[in-house]
Short mmCIF file of N, CA and C in Angstrom, two decimals:
data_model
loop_
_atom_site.label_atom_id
_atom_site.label_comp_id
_atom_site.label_asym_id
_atom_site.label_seq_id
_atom_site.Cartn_x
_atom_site.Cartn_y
_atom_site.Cartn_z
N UNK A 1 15.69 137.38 163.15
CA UNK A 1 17.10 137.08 163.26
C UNK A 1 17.36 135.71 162.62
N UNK A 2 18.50 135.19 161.70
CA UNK A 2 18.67 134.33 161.19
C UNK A 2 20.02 133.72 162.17
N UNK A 3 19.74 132.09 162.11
CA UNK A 3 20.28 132.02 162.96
C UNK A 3 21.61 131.23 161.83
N UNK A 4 23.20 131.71 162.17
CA UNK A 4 24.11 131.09 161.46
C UNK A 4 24.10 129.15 161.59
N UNK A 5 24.52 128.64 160.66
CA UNK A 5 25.03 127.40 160.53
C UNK A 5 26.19 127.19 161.07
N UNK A 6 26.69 125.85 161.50
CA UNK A 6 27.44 125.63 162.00
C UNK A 6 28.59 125.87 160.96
N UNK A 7 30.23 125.90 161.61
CA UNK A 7 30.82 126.09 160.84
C UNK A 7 31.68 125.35 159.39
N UNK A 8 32.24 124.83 158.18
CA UNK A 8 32.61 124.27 157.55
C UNK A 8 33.46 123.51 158.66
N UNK A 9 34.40 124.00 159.25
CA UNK A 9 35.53 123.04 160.26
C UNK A 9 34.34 122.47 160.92
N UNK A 10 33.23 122.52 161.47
CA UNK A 10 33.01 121.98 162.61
C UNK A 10 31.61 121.02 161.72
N UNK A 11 31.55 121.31 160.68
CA UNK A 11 30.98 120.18 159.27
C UNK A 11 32.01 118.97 159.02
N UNK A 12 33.47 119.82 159.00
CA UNK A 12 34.18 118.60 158.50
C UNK A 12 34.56 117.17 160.17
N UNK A 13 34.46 118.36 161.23
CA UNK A 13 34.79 117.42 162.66
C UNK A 13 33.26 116.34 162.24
N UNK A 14 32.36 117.25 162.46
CA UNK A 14 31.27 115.81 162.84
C UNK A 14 31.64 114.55 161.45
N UNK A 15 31.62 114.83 160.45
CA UNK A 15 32.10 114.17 159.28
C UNK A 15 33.10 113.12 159.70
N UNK A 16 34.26 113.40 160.22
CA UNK A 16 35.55 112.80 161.21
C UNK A 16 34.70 111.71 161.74
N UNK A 17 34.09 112.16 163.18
CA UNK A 17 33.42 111.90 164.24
C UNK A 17 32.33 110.74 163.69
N UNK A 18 31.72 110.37 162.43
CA UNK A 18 30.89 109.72 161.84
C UNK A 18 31.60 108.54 161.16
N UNK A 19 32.81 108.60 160.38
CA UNK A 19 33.63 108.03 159.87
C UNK A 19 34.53 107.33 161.17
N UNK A 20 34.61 107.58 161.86
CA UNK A 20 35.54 106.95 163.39
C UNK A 20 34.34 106.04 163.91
N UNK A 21 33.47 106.13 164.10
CA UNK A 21 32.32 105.81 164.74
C UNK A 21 32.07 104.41 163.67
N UNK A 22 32.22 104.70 162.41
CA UNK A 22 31.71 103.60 161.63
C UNK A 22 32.54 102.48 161.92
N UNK A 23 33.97 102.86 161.79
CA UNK A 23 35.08 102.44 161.74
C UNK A 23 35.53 101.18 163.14
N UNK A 24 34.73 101.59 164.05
CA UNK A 24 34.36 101.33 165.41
C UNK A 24 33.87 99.77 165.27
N UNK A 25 32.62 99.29 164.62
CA UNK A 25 32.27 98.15 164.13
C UNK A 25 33.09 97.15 163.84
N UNK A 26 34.64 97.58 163.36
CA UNK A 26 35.60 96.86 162.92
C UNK A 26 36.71 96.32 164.25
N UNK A 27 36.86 97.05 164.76
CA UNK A 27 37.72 96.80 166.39
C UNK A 27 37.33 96.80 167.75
N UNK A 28 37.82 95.83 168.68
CA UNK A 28 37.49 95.14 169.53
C UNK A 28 37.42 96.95 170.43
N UNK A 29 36.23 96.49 171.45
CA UNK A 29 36.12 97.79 172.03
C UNK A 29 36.44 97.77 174.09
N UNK A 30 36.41 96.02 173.99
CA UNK A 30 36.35 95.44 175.54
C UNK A 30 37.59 94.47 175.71
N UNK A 31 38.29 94.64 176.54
CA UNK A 31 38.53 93.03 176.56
C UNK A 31 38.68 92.50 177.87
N UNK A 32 39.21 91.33 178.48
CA UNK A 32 39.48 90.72 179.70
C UNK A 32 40.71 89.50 179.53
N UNK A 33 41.62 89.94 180.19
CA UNK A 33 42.71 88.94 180.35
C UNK A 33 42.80 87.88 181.67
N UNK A 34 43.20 86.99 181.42
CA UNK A 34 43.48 86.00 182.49
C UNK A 34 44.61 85.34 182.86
N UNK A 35 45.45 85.48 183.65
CA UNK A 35 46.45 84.83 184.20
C UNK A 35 46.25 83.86 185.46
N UNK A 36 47.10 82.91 185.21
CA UNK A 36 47.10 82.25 186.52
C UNK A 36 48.92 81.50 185.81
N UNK A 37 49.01 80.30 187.34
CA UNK A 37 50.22 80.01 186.95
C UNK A 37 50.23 78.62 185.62
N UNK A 38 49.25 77.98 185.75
CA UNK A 38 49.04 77.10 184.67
C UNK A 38 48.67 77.59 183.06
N UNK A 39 48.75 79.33 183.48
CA UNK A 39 48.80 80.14 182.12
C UNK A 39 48.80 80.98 181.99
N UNK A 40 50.53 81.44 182.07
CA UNK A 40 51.53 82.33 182.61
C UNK A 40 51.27 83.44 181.17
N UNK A 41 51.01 83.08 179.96
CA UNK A 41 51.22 83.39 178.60
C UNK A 41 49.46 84.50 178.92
N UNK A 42 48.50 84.09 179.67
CA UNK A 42 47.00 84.10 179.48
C UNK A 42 46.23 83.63 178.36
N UNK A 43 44.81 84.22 178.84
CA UNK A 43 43.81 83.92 177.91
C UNK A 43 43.06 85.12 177.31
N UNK A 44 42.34 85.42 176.50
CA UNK A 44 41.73 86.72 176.74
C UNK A 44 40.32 86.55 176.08
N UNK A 45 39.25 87.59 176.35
CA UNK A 45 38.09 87.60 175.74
C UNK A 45 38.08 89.20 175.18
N UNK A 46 37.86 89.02 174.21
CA UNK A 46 37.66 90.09 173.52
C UNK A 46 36.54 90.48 172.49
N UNK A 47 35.93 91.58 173.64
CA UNK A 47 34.68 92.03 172.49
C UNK A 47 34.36 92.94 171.24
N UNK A 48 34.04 93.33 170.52
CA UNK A 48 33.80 93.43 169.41
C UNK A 48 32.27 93.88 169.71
N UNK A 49 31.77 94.91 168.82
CA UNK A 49 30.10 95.48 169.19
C UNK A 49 28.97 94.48 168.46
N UNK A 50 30.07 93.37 167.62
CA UNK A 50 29.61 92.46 166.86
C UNK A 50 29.55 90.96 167.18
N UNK A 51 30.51 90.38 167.98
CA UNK A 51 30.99 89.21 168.29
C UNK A 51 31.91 89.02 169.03
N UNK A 52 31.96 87.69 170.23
CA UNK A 52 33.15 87.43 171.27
C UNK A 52 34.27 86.90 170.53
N UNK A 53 35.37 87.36 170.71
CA UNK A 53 36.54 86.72 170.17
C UNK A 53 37.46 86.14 171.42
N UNK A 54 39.11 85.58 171.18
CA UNK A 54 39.87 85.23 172.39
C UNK A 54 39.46 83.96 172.78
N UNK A 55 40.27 83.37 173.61
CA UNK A 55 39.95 81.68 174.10
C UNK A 55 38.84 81.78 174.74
N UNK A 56 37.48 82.03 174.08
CA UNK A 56 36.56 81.46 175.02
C UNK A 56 36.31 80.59 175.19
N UNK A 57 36.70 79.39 174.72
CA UNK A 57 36.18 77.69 174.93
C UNK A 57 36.87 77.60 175.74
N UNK A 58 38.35 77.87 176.20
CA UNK A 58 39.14 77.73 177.23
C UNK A 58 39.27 78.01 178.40
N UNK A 59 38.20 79.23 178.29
CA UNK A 59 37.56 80.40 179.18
C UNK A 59 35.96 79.52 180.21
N UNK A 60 35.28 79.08 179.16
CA UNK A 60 34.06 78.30 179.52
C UNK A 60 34.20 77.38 180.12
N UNK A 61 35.50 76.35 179.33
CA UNK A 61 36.10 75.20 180.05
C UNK A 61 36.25 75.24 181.40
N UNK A 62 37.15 76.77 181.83
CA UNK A 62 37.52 76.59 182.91
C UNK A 62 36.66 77.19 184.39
N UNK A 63 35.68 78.24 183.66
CA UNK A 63 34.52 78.67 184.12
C UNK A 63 33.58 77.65 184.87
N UNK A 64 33.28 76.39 184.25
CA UNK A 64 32.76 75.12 184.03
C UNK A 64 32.82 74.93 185.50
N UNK A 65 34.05 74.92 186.02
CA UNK A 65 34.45 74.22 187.69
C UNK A 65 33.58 75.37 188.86
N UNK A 66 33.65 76.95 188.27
CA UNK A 66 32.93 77.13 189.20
C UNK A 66 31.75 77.66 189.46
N UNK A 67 31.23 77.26 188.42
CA UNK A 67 29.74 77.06 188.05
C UNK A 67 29.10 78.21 187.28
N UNK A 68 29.91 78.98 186.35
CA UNK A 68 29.78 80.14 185.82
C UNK A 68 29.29 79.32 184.15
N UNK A 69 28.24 80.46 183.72
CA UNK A 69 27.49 80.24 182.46
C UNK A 69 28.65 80.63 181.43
N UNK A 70 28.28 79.81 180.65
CA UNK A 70 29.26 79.77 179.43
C UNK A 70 28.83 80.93 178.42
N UNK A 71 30.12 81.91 178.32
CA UNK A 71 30.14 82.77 177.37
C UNK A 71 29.33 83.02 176.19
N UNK A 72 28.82 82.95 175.24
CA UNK A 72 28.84 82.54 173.48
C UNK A 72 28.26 84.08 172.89
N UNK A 73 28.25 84.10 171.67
CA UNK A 73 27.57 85.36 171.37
C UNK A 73 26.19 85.19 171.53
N UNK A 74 25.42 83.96 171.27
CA UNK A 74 24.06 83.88 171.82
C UNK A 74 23.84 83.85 173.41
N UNK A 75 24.52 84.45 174.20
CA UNK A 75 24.18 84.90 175.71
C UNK A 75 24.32 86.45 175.50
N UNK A 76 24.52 86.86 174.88
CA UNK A 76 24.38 88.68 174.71
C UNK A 76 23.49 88.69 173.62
N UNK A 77 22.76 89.05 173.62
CA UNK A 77 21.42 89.63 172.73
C UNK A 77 21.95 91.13 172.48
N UNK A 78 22.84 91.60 172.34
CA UNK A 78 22.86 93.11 171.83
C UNK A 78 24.06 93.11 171.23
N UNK A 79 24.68 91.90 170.92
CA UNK A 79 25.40 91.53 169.21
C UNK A 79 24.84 91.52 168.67
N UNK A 80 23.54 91.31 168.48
CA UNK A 80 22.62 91.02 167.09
C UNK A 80 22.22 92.85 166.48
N UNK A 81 21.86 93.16 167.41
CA UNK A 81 21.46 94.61 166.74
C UNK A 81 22.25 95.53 166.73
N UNK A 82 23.55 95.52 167.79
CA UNK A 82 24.40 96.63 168.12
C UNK A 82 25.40 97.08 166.88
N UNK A 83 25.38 96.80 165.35
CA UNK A 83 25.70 96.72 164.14
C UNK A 83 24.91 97.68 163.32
N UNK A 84 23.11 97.95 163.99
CA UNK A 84 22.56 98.63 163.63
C UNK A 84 22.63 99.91 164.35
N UNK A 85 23.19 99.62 166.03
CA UNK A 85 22.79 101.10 166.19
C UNK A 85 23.89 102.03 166.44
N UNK A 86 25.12 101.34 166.10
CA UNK A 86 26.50 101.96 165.82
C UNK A 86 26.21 102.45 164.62
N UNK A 87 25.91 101.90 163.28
CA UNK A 87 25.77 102.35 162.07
C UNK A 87 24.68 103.92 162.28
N UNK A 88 23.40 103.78 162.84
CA UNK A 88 22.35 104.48 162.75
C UNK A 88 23.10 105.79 163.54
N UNK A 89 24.30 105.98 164.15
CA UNK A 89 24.46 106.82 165.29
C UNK A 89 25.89 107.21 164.61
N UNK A 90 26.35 106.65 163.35
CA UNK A 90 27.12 107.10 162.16
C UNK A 90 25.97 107.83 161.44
N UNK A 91 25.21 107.43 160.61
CA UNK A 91 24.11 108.28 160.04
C UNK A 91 23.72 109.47 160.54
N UNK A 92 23.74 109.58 161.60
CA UNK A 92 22.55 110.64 162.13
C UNK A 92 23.95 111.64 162.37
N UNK A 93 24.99 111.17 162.79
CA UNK A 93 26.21 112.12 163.04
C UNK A 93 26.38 112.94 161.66
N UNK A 94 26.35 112.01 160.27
CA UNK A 94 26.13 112.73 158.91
C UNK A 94 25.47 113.30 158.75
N UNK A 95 24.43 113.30 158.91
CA UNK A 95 22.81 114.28 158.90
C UNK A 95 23.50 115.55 159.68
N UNK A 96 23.47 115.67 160.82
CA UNK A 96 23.73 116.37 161.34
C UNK A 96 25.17 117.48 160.80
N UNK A 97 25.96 116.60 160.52
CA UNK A 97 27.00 117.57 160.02
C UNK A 97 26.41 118.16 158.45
N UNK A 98 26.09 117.42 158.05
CA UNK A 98 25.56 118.28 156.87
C UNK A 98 24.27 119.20 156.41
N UNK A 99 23.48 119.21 157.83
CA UNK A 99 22.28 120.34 157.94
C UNK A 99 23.09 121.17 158.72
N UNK A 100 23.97 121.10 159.52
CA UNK A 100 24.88 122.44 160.36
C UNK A 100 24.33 123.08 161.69
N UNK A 101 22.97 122.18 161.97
CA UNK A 101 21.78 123.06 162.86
C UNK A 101 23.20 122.87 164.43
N UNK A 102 22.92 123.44 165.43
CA UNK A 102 23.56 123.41 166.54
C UNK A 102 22.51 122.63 167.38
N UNK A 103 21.14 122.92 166.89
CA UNK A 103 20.32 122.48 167.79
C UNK A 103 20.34 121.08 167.70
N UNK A 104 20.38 120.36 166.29
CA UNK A 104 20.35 118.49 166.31
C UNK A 104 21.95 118.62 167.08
N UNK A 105 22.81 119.52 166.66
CA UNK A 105 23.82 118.55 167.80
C UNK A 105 23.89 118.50 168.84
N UNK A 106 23.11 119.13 169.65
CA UNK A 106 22.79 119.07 170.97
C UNK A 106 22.25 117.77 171.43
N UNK A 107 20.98 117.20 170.22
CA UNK A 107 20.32 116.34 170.64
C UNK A 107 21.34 114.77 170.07
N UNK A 108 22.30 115.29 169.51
CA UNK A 108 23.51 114.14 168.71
C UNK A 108 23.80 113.62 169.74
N UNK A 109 24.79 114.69 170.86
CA UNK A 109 25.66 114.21 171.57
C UNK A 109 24.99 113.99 172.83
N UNK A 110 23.46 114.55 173.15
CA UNK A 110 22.95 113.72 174.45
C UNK A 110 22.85 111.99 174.17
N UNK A 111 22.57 112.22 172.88
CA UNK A 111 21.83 110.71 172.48
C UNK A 111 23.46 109.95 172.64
N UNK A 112 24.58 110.31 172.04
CA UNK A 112 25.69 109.36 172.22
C UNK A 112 26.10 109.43 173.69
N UNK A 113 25.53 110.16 174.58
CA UNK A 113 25.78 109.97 175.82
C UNK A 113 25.26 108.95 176.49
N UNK A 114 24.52 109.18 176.07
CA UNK A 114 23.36 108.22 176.91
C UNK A 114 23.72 107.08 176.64
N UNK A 115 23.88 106.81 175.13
CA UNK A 115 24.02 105.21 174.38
C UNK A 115 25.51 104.58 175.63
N UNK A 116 26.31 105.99 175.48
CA UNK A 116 27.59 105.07 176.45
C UNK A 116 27.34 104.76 177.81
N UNK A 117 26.44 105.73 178.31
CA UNK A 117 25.95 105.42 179.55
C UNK A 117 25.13 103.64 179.93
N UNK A 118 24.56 103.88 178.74
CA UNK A 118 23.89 102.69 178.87
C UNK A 118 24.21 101.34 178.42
N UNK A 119 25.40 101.68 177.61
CA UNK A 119 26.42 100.61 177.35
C UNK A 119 27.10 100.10 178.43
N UNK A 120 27.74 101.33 179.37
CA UNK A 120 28.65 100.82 180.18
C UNK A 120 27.45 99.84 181.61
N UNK A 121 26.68 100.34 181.74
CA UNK A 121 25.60 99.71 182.94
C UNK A 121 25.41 98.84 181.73
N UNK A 122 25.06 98.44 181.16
CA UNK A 122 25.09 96.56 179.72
C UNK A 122 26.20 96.04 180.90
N UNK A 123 27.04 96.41 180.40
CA UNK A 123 28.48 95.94 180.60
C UNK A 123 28.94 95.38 182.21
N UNK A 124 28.04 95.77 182.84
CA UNK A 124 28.33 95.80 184.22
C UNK A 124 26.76 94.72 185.06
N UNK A 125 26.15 95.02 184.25
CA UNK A 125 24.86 94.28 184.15
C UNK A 125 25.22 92.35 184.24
N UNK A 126 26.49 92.43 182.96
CA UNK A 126 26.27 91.45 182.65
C UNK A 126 27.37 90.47 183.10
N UNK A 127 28.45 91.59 183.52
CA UNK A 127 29.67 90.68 184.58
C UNK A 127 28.68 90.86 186.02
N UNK A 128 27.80 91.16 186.77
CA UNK A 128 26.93 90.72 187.72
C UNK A 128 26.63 89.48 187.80
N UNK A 129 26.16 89.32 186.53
CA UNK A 129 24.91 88.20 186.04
C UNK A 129 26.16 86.87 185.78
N UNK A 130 26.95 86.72 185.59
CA UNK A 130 28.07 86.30 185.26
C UNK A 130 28.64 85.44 186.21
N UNK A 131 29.11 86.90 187.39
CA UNK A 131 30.21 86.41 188.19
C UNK A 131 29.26 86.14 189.64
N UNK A 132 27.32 86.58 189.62
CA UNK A 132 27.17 86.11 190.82
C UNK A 132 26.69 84.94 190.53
N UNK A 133 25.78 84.46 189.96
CA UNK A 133 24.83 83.36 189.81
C UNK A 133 25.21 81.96 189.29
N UNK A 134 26.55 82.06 190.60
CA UNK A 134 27.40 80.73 189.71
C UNK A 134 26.22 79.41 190.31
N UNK A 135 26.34 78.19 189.70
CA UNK A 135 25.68 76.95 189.84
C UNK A 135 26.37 76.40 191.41
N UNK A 136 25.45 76.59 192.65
CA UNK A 136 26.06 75.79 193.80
C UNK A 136 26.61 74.31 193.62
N UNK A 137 26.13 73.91 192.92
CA UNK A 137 26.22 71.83 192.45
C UNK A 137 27.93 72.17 191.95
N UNK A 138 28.65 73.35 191.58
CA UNK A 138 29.79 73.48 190.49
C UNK A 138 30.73 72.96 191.73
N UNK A 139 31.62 72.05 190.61
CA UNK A 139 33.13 71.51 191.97
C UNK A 139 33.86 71.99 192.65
N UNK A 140 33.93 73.22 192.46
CA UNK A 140 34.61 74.57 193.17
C UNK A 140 33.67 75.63 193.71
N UNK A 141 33.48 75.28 194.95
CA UNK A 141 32.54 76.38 195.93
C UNK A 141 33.64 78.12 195.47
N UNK A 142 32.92 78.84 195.32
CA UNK A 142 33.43 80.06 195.02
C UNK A 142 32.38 80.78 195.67
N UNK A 143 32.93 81.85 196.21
CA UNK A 143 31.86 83.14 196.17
C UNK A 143 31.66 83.79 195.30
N UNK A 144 30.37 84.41 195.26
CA UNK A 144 30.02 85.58 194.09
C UNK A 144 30.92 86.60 193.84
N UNK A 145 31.64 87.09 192.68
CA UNK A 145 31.56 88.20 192.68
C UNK A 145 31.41 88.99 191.02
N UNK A 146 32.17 89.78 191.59
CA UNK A 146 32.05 91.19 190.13
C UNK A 146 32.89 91.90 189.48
N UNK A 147 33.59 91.03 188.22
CA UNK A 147 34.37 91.83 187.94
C UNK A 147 34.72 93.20 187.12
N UNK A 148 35.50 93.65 187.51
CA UNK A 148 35.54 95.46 187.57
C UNK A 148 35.64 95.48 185.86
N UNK A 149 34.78 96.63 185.36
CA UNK A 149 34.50 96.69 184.13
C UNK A 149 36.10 97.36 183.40
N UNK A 150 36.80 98.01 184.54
CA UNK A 150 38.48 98.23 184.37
C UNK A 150 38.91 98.31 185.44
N UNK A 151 40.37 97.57 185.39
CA UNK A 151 40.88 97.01 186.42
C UNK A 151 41.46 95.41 186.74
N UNK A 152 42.17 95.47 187.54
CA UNK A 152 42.66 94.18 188.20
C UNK A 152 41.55 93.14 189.28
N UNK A 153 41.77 92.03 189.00
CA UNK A 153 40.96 91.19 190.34
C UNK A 153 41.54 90.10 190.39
N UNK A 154 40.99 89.46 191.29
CA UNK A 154 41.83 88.36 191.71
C UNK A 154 40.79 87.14 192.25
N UNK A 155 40.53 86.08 191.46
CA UNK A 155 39.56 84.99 191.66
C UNK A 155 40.04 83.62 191.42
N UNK A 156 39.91 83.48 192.44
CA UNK A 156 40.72 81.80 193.38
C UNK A 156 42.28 81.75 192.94
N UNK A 157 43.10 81.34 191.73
CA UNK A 157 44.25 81.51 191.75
C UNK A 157 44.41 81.98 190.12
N UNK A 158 43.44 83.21 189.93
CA UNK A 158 43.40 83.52 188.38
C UNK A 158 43.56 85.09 189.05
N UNK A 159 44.16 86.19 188.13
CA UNK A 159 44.05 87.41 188.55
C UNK A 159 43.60 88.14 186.74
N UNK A 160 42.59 88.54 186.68
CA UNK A 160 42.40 89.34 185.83
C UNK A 160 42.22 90.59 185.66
N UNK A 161 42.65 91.01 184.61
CA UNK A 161 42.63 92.73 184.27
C UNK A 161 41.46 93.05 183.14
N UNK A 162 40.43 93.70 183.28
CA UNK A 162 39.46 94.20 182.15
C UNK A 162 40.31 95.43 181.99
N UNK A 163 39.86 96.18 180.69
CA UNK A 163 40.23 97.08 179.82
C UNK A 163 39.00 97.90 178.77
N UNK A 164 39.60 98.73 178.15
CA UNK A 164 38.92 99.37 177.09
C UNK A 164 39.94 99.32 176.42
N UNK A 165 40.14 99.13 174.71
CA UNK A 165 40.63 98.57 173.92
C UNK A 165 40.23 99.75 172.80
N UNK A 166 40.62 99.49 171.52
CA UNK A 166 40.65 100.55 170.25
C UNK A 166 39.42 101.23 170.04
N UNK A 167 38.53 100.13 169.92
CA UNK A 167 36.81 101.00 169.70
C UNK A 167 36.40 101.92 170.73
N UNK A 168 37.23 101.39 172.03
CA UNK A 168 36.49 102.31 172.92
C UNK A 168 37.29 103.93 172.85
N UNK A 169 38.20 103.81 172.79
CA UNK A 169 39.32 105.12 172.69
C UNK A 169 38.79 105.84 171.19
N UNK A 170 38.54 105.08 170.37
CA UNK A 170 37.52 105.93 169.07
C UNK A 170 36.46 106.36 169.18
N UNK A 171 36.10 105.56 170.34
CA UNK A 171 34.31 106.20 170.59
C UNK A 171 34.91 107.78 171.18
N UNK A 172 35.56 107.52 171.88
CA UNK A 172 35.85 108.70 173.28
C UNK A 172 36.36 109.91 171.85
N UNK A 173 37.40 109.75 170.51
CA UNK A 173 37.71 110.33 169.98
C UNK A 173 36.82 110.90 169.15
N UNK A 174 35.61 110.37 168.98
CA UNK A 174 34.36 110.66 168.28
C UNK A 174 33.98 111.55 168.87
N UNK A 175 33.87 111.10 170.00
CA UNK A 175 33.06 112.29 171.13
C UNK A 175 33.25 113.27 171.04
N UNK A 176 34.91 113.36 171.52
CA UNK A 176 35.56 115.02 171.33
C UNK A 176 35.49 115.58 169.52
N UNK A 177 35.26 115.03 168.95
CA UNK A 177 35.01 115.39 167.58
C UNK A 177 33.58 115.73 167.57
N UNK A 178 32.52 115.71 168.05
CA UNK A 178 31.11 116.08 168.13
C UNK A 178 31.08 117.27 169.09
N UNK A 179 32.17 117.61 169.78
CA UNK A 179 32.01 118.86 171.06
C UNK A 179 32.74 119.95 170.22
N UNK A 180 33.64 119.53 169.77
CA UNK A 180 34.16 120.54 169.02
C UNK A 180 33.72 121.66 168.51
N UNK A 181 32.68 121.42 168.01
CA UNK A 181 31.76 122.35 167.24
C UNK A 181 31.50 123.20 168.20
N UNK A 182 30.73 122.63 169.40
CA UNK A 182 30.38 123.76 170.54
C UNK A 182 31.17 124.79 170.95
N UNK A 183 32.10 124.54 170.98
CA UNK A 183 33.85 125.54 171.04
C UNK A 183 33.81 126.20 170.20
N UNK A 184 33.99 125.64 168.47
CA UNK A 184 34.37 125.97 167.57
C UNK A 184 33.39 127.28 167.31
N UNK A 185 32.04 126.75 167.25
CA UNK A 185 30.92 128.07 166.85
C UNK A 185 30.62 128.35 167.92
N UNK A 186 31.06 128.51 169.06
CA UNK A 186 30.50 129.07 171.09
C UNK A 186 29.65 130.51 170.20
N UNK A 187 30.42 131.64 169.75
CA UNK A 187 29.72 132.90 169.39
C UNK A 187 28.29 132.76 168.62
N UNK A 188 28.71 131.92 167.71
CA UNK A 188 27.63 131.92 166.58
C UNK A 188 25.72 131.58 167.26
#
C-alpha cells in the first residue's frame, strides 16, 4: 500500500506556518506594564525572543528599593540562542511541508509543543526567581512574590498587568496552521 502525501493546501499551510514563525523573531512576544500613581502614563518591559526592550533602567531603578535583581539581557541566557531555535523550528516546518510525510508532522507539532510548554515554565521559572529572592538588606521590606505570567497584580503601590503580545498570537497562528493538515488530509 502506498501511502498518499500530504496535501498541496496543507504544503502551502505548513509553508504559512514557517514564514509566521520566522517572522516571530521580529516582534515582541511578552510584555509587562506598570502603573502606580507617580506613573500614571506606566512603564513597560517588553520581550522580544531576542532582547529586553521598554524602561528597563527605570524598571531596575525602581526594583533597586526592594531588593529585586536587575533585569538586562545578560540575566536570561536563552536570548543568546533562542534566534537559533525559532529559526531551526522555521526550517524543519519547511522540510516538512515540502516532503508532505504526515508522519514528520506529527513529530513537527509535538516538538512545537513542547518548545511552548517549555517556554512558558522559562517564563514562570524566571518571574519566581525574580519576584522571590529579593535582597533582605533592600530599603523596602517586601514579601516574595510571583508575578502572573497573564494577568493583573498588585505590589506595594504598583499594579501590574503581564500579557502575550504579537509573537505570541503568531506562534498560536502557526500552530493552527501546522494542525490544519491533520483535518485537511484526516482520510488520506
Amino acid at each position: 500500500m502506498v501511502k498518499k502525501k500530504l496535501s498541496k493546501v496543507s504544503m502551502f499551510s505548513l509553508i504559512a506556518a514557517a514564514i509566521i514563525i520566522f517572522i516571530t523573531l521580529f516582534v515582541p512576544w511578552w510584555g509587562m506594564e506598570f502603573y502606580a500613581p507617580q506613573y500614571p502614563e506606566g512603564l513597560d518591559i517588553i520581550v522580544y525572543p531576542t532582547t529586553l526592550a521598554g524602561d528597563i533602567d527605570v524598571v531596575n531603578g525602581l526594583n533597586h528599593y526592594i531588593g529585586m535583581k536587575e533585569f538586562s539581557n545578560e540575566s536570561f541566557p536563552e536570548l543568546q540562542f533562542m534566534p537559533y531555535i525559532v529559526a531551526g523550528i522555521a526550517v524543519l516546518t519547511l522540510i516538512v511541508a515540502f516532503l508532505r510525510r504526515k508522519s514528520l508532522l506529527y513529530g513537527l507539532i509535538a516538538l512545537f509543543a513542547l518548545g511552548g510548554a517549555v517556554g512558558i515554565l522559562d517564563m514562570r521559572r524566571w518571574l519566581k526567581k525574580f519576584g522571590t529572592e529579593l535582597d533582605p538588606n533592600a530599603p523596602i521590606d517586601l514579601e516574595p512574590f510571583v508575578p502572573p505570567i497573564i494577568g493583573e497584580n498588585t505590589i506595594a503601590n504598583f499594579v501590574t498587568n503581564s500579557y502575550f503580545t504579537w509573537g505570541a498570537f503568531l506562534l498560536g497562528l502557526a500552530f493552527i496552521l501546522m494542525i490544519f493538515p491533520l483535518w485537511k488530509d484526516r482520510g488520506k
